[in-house]
Structures are given as C-alpha cells and as structure tokens.
Short mmCIF file of C-alpha atoms in Angstrom, two decimals:
data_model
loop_
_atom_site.label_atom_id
_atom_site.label_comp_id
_atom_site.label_asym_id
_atom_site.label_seq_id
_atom_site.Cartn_x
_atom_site.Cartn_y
_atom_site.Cartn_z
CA UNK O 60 -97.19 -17.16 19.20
CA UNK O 61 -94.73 -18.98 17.44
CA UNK O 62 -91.45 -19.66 19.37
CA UNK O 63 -88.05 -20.42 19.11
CA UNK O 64 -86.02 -22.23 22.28
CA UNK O 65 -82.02 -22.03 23.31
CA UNK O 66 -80.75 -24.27 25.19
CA UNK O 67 -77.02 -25.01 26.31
CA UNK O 68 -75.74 -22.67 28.07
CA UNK O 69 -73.67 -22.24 31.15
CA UNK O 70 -70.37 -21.48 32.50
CA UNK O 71 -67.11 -22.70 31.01
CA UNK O 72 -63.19 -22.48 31.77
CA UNK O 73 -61.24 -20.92 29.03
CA UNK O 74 -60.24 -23.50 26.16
CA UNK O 75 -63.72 -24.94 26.58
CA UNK O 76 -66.42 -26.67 24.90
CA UNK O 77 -70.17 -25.64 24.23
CA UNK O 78 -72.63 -27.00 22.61
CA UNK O 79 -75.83 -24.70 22.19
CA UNK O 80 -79.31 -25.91 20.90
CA UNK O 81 -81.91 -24.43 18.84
CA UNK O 82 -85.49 -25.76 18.77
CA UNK O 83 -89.15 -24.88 17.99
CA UNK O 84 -91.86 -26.70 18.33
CA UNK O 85 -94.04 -24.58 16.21
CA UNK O 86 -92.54 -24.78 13.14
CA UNK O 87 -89.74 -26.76 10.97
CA UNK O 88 -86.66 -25.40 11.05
CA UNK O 89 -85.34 -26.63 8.25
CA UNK O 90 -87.45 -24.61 6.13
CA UNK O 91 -85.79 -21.17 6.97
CA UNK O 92 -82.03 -20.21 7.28
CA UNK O 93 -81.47 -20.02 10.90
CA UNK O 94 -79.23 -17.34 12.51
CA UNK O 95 -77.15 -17.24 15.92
CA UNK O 96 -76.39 -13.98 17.33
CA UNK O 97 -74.87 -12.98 20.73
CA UNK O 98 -75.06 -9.80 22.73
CA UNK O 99 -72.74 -8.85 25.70
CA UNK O 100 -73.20 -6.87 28.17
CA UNK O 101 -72.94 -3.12 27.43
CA UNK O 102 -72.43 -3.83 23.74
CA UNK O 103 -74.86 -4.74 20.33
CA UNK O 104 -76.11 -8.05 19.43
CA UNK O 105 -74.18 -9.41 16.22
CA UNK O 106 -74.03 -11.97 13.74
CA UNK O 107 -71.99 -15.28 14.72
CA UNK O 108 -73.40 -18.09 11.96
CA UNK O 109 -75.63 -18.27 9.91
CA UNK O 110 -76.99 -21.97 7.81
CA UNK O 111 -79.41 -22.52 5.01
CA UNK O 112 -82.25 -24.61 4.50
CA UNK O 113 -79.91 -27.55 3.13
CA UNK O 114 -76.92 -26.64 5.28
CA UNK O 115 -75.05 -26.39 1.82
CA UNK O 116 -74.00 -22.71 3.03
CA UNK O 117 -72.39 -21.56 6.25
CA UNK O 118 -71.21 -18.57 7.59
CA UNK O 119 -69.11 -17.55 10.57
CA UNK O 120 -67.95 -14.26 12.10
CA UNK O 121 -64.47 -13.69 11.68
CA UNK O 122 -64.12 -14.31 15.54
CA UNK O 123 -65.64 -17.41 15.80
CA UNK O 124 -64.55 -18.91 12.26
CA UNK O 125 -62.22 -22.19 12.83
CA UNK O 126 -63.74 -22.52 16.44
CA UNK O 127 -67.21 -22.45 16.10
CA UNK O 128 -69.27 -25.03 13.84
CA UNK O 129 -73.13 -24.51 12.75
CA UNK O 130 -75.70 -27.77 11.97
CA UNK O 131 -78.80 -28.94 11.89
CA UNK O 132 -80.46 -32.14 13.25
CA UNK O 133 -81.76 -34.99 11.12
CA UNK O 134 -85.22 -35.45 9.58
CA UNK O 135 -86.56 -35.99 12.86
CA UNK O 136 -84.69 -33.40 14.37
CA UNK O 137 -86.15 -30.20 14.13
CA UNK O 138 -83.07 -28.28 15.64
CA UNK O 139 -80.40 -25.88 15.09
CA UNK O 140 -76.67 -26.22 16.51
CA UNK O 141 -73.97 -24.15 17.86
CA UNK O 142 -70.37 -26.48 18.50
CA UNK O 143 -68.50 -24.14 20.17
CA UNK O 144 -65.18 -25.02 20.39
CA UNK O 145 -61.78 -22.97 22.32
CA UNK O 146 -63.93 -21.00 24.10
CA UNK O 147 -61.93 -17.59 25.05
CA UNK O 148 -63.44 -14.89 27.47
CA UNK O 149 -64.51 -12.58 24.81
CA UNK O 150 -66.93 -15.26 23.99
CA UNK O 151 -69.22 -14.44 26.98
CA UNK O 152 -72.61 -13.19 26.01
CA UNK O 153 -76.42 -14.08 25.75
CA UNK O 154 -76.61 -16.47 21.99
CA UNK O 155 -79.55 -16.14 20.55
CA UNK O 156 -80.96 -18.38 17.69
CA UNK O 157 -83.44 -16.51 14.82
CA UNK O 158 -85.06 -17.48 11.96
CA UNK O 159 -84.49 -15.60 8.95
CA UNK O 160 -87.05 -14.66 5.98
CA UNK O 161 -85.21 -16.13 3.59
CA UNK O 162 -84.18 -19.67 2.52
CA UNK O 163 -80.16 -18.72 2.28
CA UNK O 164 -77.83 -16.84 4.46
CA UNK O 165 -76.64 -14.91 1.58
CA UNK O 166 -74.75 -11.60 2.53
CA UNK O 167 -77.92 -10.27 4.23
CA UNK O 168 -77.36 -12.42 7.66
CA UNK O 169 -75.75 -10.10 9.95
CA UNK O 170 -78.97 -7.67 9.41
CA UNK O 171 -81.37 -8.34 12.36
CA UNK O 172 -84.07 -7.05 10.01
CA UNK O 173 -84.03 -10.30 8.24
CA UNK O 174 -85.02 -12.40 10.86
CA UNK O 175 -88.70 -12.57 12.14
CA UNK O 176 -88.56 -14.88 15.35
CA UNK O 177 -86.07 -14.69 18.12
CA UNK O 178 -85.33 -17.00 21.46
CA UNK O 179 -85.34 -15.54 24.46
CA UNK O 180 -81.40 -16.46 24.44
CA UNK O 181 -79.03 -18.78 26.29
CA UNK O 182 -75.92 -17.40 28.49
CA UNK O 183 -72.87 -18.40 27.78
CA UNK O 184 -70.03 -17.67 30.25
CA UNK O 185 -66.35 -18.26 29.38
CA UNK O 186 -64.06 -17.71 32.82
CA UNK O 187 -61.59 -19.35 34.91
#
C-alpha cells in the first residue's frame, strides 16, 4: 500500500517555530502537487498549503499566509515541507500531508476529493 509519512510534530510555546516533514518512500513526490491539511479537535480537516510539481505555485490559507512557508527537498530529497513560523494556539491540530491527482494546486486544493493518499498525521500543539 503506498504510503505517505509526517513527521515533526510536538509541543510548542506560543510565537514558536515548527518545522513539519513529508515523506514517502513509495513514490516521488515531486511528481504530484502535495497538500497539508490540519484537523482539530471537534472541528473539519481543511486546507493549509498546497505546492506543485515545480514549486512554481503556492498556496496558503488565509490563516496561515505570511507565517507559514511550503517546499520541497532537492533531487535527492523526496520530501514535502511545512516552516511554520509564529505559531498561535489556534494552530493546534493533527497536519496531515496528501498527495493530490493533479500536477498543480490550482483552485481545486482545499477539496479532499482531489487527493488520493493521506499520512496518518503529525500533532502539532501550540501552548504555554
């Protein structure tokens, strides 16, 4: 079954940093546009970034725009990023990487329909 892998995770003081990792060994990354999503608790997973296959297009949520930033690895770095920068509270949830269908984020991104594999997620916990 192919698989996708978080890592990164953990607890964080307010104003914090964060950097989450996406990996698979099962297939290249850089062939798909790769999604992060979060879900906290009591509430539905959504869209924070999204890259393409050439990281020539990146997309935020409005909540995370400015203080979150989205990459990929090298050539020989089959892996997706998540800089997470000014971590507030509000932030705290389970991130989840994807891979999408599709070769570009487009307007489509936020749909989980798009995506085919999922990670089983990372937590993230923002608190002082």
């Amino acid at each position: 079954q192919l698989q996708l892998a978080e890592s990164g995770g953990g607890w964080v003081q307010p104003g914090g940093s964060l950097r989450l990792s996406c990996t698979s060994s099962d297939f290249t990354l850089n062939w798909w546009a790769i999604g992060w999503f979060r879900q906290a608790p009591g509430k539905e997973r959504e869209g924070v970034s999204c890259i393409t296959i050439n990281s020539d297009s990146l997309d935020y949520a409005d909540s995370v725009r400015g203080r979150f930033t989205v990459s990929r690895g090298d050539a020989n770095d089959n892996a997706v990023y998540l800089q997470m920068n000014s971590l507030k509270p509000e932030d705290t949830a389970v991130y989840f990487c994807a891979k999408m269908t599709l070769r570009s984020c487009g307007n489509v991104w936020r749909t989980q329909s798009w995506y085919d594999y999922w990670g089983q997620g990372t937590q993230v916990t923002v608190s002082s």
